[in-house]
mmCIF file of C-alpha atoms and ligand atoms in Angstrom:
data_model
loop_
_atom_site.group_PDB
_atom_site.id
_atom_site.type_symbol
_atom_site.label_atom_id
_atom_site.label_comp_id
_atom_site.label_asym_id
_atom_site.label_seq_id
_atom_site.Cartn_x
_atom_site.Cartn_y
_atom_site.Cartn_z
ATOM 1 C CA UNK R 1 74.397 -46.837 1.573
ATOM 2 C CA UNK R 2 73.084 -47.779 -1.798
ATOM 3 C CA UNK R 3 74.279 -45.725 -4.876
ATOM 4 C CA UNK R 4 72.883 -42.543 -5.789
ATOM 5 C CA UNK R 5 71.829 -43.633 -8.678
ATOM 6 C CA UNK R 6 69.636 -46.225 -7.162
ATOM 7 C CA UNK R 7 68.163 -43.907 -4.820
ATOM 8 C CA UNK R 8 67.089 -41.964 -7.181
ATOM 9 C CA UNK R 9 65.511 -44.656 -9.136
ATOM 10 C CA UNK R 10 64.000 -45.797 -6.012
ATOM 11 C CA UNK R 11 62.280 -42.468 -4.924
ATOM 12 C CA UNK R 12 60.833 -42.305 -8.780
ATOM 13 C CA UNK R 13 59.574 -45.489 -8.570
ATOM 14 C CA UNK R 14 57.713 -45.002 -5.043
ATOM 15 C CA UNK R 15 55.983 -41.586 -6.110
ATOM 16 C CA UNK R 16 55.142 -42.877 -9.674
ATOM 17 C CA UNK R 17 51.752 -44.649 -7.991
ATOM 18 C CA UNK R 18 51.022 -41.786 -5.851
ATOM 19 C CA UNK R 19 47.296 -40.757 -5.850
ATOM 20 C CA UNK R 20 47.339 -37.670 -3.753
ATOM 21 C CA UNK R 21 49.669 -35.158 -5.853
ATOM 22 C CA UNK R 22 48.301 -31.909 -4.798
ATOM 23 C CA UNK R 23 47.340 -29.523 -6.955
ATOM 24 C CA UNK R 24 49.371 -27.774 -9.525
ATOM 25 C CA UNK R 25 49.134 -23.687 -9.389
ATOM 26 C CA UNK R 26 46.077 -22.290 -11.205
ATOM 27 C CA UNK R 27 46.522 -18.383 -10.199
ATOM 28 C CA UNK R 28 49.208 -18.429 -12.738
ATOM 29 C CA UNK R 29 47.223 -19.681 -15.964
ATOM 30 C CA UNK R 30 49.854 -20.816 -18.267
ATOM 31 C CA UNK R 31 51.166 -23.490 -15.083
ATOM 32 C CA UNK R 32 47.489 -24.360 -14.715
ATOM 33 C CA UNK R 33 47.669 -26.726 -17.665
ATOM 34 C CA UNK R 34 51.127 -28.816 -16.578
ATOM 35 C CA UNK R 35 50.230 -32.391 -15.970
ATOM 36 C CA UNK R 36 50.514 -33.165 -12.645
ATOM 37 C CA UNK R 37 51.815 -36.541 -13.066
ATOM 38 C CA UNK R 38 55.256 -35.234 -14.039
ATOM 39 C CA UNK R 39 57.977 -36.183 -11.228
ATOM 40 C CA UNK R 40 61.667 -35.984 -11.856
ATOM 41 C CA UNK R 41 64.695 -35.449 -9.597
ATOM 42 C CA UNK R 42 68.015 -34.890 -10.672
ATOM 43 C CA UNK R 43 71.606 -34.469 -8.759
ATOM 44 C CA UNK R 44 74.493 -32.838 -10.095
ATOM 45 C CA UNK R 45 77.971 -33.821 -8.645
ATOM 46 C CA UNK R 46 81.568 -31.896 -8.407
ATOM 47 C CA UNK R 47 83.118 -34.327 -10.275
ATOM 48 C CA UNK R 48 80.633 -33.067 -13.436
ATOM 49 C CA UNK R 49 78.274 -35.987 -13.561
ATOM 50 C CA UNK R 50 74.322 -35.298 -12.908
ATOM 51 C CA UNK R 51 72.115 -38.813 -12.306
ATOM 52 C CA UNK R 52 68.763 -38.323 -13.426
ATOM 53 C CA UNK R 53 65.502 -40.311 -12.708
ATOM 54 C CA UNK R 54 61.628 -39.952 -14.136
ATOM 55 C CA UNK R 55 60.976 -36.583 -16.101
ATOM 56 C CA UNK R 56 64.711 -35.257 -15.304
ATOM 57 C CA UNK R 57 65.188 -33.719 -19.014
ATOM 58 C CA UNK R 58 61.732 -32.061 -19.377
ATOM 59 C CA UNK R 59 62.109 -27.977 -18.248
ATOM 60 C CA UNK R 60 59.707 -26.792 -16.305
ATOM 61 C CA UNK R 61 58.917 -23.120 -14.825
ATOM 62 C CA UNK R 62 61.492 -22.852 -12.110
ATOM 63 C CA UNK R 63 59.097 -19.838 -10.626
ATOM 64 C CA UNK R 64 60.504 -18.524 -7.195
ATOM 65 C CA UNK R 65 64.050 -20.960 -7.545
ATOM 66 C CA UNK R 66 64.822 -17.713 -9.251
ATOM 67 C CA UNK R 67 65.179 -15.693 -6.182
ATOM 68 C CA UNK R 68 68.069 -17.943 -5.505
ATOM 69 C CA UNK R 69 70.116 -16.429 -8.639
ATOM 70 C CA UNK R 70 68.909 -13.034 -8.092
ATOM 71 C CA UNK R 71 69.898 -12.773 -4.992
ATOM 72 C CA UNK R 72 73.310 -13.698 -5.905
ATOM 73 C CA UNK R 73 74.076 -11.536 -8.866
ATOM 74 C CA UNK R 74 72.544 -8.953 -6.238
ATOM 75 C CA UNK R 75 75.032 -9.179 -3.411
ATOM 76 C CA UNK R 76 77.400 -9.047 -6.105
ATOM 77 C CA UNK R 77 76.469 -5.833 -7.263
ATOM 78 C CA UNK R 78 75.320 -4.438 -4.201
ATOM 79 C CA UNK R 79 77.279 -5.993 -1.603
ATOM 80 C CA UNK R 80 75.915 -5.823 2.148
ATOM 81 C CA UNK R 81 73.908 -2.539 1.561
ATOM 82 C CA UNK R 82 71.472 -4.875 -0.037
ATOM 83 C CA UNK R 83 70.293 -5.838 3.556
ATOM 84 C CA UNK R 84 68.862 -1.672 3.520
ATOM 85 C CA UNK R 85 66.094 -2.940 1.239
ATOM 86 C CA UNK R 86 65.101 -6.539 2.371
ATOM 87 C CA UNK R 87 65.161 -8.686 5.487
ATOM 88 C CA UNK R 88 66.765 -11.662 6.232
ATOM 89 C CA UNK R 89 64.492 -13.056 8.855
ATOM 90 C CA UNK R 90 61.679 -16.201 8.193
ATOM 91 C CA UNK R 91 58.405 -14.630 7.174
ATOM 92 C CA UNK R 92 55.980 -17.155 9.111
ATOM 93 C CA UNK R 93 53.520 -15.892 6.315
ATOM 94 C CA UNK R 94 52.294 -17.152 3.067
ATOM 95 C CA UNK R 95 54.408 -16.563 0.264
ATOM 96 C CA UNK R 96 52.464 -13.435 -1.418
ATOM 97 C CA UNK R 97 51.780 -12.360 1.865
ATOM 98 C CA UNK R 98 51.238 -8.419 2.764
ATOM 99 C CA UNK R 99 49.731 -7.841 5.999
ATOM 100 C CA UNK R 100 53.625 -8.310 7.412
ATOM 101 C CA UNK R 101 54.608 -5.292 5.050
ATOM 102 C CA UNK R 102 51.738 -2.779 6.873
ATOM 103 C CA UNK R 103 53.772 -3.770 9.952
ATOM 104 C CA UNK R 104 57.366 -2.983 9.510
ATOM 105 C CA UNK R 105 56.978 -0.047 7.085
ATOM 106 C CA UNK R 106 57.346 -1.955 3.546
ATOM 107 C CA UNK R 107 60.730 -3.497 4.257
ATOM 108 C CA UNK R 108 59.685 -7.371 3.270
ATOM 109 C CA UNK R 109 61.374 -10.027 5.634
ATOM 110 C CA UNK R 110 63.435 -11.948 3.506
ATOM 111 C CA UNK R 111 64.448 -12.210 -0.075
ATOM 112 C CA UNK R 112 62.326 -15.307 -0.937
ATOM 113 C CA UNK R 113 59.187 -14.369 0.033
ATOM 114 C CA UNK R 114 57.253 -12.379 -3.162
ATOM 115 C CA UNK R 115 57.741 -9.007 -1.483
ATOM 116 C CA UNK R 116 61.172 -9.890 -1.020
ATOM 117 C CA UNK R 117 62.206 -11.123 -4.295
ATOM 118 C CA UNK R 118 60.151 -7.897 -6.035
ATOM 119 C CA UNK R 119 63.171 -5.533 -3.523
ATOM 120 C CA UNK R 120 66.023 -7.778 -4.571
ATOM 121 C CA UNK R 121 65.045 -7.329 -8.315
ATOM 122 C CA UNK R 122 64.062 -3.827 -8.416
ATOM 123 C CA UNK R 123 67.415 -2.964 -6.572
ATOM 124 C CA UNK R 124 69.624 -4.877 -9.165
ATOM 125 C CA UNK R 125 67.539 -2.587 -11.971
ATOM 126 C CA UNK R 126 69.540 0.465 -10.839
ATOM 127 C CA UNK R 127 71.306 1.789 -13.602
ATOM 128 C CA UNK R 128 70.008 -1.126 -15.797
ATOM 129 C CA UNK R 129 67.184 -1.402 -18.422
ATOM 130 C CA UNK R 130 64.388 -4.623 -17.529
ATOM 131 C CA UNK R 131 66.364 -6.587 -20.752
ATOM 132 C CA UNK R 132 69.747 -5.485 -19.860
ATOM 133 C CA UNK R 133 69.079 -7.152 -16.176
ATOM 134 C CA UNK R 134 66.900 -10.315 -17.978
ATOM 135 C CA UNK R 135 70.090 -10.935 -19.778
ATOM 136 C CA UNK R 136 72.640 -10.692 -16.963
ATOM 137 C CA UNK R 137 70.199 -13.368 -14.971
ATOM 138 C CA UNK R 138 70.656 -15.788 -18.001
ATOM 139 C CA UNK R 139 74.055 -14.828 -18.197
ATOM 140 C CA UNK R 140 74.186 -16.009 -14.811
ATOM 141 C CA UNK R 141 72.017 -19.099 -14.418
ATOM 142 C CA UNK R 142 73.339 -20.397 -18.276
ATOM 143 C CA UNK R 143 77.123 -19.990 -16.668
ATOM 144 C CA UNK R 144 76.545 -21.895 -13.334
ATOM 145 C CA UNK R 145 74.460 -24.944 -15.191
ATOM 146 C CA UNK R 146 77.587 -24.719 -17.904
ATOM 147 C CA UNK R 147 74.121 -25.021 -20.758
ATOM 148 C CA UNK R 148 73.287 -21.977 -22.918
ATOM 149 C CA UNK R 149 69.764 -23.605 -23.746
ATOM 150 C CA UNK R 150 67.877 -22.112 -20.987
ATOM 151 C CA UNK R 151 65.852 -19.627 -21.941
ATOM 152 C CA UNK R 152 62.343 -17.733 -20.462
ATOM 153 C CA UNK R 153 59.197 -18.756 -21.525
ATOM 154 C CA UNK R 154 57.461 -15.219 -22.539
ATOM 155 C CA UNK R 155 53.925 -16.846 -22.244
ATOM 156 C CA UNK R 156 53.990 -17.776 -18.770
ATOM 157 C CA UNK R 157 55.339 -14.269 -17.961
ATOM 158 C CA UNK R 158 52.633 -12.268 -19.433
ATOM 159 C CA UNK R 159 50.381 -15.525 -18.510
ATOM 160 C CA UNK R 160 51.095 -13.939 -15.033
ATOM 161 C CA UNK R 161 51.319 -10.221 -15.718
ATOM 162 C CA UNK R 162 47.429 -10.324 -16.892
ATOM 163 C CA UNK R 163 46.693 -12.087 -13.676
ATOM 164 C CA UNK R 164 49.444 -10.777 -10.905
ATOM 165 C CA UNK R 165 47.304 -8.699 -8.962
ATOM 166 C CA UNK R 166 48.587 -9.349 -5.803
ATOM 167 C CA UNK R 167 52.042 -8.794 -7.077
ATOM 168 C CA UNK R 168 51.341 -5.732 -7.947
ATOM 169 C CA UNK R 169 49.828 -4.875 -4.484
ATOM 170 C CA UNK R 170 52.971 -5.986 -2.716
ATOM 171 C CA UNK R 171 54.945 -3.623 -5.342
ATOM 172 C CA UNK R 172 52.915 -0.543 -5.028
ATOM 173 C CA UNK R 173 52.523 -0.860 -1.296
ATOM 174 C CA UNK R 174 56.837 -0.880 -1.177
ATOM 175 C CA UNK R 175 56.773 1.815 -3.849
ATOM 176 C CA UNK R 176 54.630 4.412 -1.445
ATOM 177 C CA UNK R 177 57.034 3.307 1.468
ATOM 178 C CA UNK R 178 60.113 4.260 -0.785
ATOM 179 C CA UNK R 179 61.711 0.896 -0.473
ATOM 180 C CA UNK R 180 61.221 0.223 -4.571
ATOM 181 C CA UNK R 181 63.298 2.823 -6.627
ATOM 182 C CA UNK R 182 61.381 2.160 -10.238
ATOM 183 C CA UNK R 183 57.691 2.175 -11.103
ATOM 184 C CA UNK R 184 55.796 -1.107 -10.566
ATOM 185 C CA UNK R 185 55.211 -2.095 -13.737
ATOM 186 C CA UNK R 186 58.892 -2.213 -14.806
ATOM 187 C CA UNK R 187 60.101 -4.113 -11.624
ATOM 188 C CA UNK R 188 57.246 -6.258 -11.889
ATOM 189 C CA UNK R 189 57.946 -6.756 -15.778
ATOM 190 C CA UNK R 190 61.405 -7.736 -14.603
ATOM 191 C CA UNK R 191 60.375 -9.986 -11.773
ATOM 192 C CA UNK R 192 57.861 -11.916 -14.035
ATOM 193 C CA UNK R 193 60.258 -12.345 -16.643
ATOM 194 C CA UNK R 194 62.788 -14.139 -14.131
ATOM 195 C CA UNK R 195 60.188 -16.039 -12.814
ATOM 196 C CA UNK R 196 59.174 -17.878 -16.036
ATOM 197 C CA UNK R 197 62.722 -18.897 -16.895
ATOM 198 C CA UNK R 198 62.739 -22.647 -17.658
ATOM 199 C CA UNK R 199 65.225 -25.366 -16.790
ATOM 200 C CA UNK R 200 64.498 -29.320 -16.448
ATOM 201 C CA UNK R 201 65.795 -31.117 -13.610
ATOM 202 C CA UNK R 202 69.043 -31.786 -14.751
ATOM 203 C CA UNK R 203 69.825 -27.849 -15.796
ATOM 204 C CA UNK R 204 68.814 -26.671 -12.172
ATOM 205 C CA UNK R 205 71.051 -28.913 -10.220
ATOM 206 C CA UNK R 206 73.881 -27.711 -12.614
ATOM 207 C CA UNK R 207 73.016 -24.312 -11.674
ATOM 208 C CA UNK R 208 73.235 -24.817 -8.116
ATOM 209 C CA UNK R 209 76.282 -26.581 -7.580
ATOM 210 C CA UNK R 210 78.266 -23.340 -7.416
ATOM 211 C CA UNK R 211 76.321 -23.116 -3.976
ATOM 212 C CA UNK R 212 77.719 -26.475 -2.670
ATOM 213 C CA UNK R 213 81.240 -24.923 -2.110
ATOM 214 C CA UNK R 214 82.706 -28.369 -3.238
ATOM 215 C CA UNK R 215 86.143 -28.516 -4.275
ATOM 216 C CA UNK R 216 86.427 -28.639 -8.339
ATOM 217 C CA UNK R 217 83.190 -26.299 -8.571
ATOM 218 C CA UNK R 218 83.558 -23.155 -10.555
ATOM 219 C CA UNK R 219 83.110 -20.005 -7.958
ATOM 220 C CA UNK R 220 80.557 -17.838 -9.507
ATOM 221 C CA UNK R 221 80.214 -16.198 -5.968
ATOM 222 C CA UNK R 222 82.554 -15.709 -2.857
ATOM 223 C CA UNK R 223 82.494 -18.851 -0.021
ATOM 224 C CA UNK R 224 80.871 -16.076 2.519
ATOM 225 C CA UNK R 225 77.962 -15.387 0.186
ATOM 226 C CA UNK R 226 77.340 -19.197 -1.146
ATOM 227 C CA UNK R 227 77.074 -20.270 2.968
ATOM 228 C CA UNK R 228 75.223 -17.449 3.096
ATOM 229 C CA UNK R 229 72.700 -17.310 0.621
ATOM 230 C CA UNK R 230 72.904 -21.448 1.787
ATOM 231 C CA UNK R 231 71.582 -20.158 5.431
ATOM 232 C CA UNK R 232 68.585 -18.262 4.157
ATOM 233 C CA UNK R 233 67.569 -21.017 1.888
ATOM 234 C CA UNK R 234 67.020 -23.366 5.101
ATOM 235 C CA UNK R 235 65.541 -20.627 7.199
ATOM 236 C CA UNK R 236 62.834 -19.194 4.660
ATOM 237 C CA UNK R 237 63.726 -21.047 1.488
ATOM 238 C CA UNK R 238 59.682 -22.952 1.545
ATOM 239 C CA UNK R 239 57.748 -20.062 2.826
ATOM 240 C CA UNK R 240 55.471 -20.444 6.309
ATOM 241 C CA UNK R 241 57.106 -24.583 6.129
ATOM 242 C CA UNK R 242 60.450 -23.490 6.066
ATOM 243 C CA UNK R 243 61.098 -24.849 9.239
ATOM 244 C CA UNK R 244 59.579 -27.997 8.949
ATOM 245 C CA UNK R 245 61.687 -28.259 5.256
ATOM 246 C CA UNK R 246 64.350 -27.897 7.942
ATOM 247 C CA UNK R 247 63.500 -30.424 10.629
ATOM 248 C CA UNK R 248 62.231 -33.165 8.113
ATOM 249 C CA UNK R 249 64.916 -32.693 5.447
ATOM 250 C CA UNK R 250 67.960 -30.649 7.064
ATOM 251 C CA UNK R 251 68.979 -29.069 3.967
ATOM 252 C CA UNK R 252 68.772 -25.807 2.252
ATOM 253 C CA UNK R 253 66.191 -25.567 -0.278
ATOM 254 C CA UNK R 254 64.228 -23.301 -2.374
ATOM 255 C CA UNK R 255 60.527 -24.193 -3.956
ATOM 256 C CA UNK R 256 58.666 -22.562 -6.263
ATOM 257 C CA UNK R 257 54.978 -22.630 -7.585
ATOM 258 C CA UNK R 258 56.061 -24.288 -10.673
ATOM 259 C CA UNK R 259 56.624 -27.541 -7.783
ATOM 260 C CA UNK R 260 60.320 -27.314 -8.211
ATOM 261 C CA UNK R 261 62.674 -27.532 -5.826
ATOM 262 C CA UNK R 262 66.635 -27.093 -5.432
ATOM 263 C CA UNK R 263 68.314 -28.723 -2.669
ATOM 264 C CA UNK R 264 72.077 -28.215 -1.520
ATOM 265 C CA UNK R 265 74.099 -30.946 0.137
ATOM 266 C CA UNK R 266 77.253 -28.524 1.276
ATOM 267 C CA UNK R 267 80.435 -30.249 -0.200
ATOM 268 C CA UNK R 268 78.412 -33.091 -1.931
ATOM 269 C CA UNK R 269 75.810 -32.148 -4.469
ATOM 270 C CA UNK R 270 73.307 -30.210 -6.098
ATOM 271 C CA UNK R 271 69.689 -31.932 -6.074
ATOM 272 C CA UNK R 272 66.853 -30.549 -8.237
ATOM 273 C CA UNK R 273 63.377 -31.945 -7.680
ATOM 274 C CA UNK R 274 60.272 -31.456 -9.772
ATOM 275 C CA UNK R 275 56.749 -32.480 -9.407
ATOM 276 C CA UNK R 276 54.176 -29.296 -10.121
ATOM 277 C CA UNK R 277 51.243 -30.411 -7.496
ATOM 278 C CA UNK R 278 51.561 -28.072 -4.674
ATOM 279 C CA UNK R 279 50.190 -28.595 -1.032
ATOM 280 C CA UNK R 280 48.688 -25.946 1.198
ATOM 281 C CA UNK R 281 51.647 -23.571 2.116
ATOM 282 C CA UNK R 282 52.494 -23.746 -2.174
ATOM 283 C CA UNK R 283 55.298 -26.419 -1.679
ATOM 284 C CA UNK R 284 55.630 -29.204 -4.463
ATOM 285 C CA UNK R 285 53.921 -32.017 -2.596
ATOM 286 C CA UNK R 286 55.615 -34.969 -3.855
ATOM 287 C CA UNK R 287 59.039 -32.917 -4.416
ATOM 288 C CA UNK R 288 59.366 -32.087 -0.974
ATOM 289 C CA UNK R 289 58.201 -35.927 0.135
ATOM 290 C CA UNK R 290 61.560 -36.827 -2.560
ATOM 291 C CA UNK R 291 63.861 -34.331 -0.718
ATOM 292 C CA UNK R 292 62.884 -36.065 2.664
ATOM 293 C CA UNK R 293 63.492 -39.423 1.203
ATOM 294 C CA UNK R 294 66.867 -38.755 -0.247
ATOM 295 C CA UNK R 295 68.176 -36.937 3.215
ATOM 296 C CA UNK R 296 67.531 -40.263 4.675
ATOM 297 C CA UNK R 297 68.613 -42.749 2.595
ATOM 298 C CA UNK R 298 71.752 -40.355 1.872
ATOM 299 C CA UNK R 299 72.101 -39.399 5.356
ATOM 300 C CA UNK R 300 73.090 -35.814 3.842
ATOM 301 C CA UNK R 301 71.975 -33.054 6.480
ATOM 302 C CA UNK R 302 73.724 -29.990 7.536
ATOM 303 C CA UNK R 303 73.122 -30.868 11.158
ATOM 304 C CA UNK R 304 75.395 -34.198 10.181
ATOM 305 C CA UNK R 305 78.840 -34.054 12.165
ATOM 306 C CA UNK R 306 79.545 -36.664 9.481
ATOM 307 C CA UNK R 307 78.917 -34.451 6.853
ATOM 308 C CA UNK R 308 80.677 -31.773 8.549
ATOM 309 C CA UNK R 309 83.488 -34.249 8.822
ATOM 310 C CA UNK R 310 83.949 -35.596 5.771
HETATM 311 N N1 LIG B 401 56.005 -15.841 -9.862
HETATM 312 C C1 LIG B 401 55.418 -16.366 -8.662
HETATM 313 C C2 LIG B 401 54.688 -15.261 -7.928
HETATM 314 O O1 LIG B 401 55.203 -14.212 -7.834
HETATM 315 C C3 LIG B 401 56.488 -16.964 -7.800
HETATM 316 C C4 LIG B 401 55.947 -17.573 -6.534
HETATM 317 C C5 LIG B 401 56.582 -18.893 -6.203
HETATM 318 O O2 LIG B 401 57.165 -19.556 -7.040
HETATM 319 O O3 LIG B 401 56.472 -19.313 -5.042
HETATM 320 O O4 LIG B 401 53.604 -15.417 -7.449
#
């Protein structure tokens, strides 16, 4: 196998003439205006390195890769009674989906899906003021990456306050079922907030490596929880293409609308990917076309007895 590093260079190079992009999120007007022709792809290491190619330095809105650290701090606090207010099943459905919540009584599927992610934050509120919660998430994502310069970009979260309609349908609609303890607005508040935290490349596969389990990685969460959290990241990690993510990639990931995407290799790295043009199911286009890529010229999968091996 070619170095990492090369790989990496390679992939950059062999997007960088790419005409068909998709189309960067314009429901959330502050992303609207991100130039699409950003790519950059970063992997962080357990010996401490991180190789970087294209636009690895520039942050960018990591959007829904927030769910990832929320749901973490939130089996911390909550433990397995967090399973009482969200799913852990793939949705099938679009990520801001909420005919599936009419059906089964407001309890969303999973934790990644919008409805999801709403539960997960409005159950870690208990007991906690919106800022007191904020700061715990940045306490948490600023700790994993080993960075304190990560911070939340207040535009883009009242950028998609002013417009979050549908957000607000999903929270309502759990409110009136009883499944969401605080008013809308706060939770929401909340939710938007961690949304619209920024990281480049190279910050976000810091942040995740605490997920590989590799030896020499600081445990910011138990082994049960990381393979855990790991397993619902490949089953509904990219919304209603989770489970092609799976079959063309064969690692856990999480995208969000910003078009990033973090990608675990169990035992070997931490892989952040970033270009913002989405395709149909709101997927980075050319990110998850990199992730593909890099599982084959790694060879990295979690359905590798080599891996599993080694
Ligand atoms: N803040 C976005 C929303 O709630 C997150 C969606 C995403 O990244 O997929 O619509």
């Amino acid at each position: 196998m070619a170095g990492l590093q090369e790989i990496l260079d390679d992939i950059a190079a062999a997007l960088a003439d790419e005409t068909d992009r998709g189309k960067v999120a314009t429901y959330i007007p502050q992303l609207a205006r991100i130039d699409v022709r950003k790519f950059g792809i970063a992997a962080a290491l357990p010996d401490g390195s991180t190789l970087t190619a294209g636009d690895a330095a520039e942050p960018f809105s990591i959007q829904s890769i927030s769910k990832v650290f929320t749901l973490a701090i939130a089996l911390g606090r909550l433990g397995e009674s967090l399973w009482r207010h969200v799913g852990r099943e793939p949705s099938g459905q679009r990520f801001n989906s909420i005919v599936q919540l009419e059906y089964e009584d407001g309890r969303p599927r999973n934790p990644f899906i919008n409805a999801g992610a709403i539960a997960v934050t409005d159950a870690i509120l208990a007991g906690h003021s919106p800022k007191e919660v904020l700061g715990e998430i940045l306490q948490f994502v600023r700790a994993a990456a080993g960075d304190d310069d990560i911070h939340i970009n207040g535009s883009v979260a009242q950028s998609e306050k002013a417009t979050g309609h549908l957000n607000f349908a999903l929270a309502h609609f759990m409110r009136a079922h009883g499944v969401l303890q605080h008013a809308p607005d706060l939770t929401l508040g909340t939710y938007f907030h961690q949304c619209a935290i920024e990281m480049s490349c190279a910050q976000l596969a810091r942040a995740g490596l605490f997920l590989t389990d590799a030896p020499g990685v600081p445990r910011m969460i138990s082994r049960g929880r990381a393979r855990r959290i790991c397993a619902i990241m490949l089953t509904c990690g990219h919304y209603d293409a989770s489970g092609d993510f799976a079959f063309q990639v064969g690692l856990p990931g999480k995208s969000g609308v910003g078009g990033g995407i973090l990608m675990i290799a169990p035992g070997r790295a931490s892989v952040a990917i970033w270009s913002p043009g989405l395709n149909a199911q709101g997927n980075s286009r050319l990110g998850t076309k990199a992730a593909h890529m890099l599982a084959e010229r790694t060879g990295w999968s979690v359905f590798d007895g080599r891996t599993l091996r080694a």
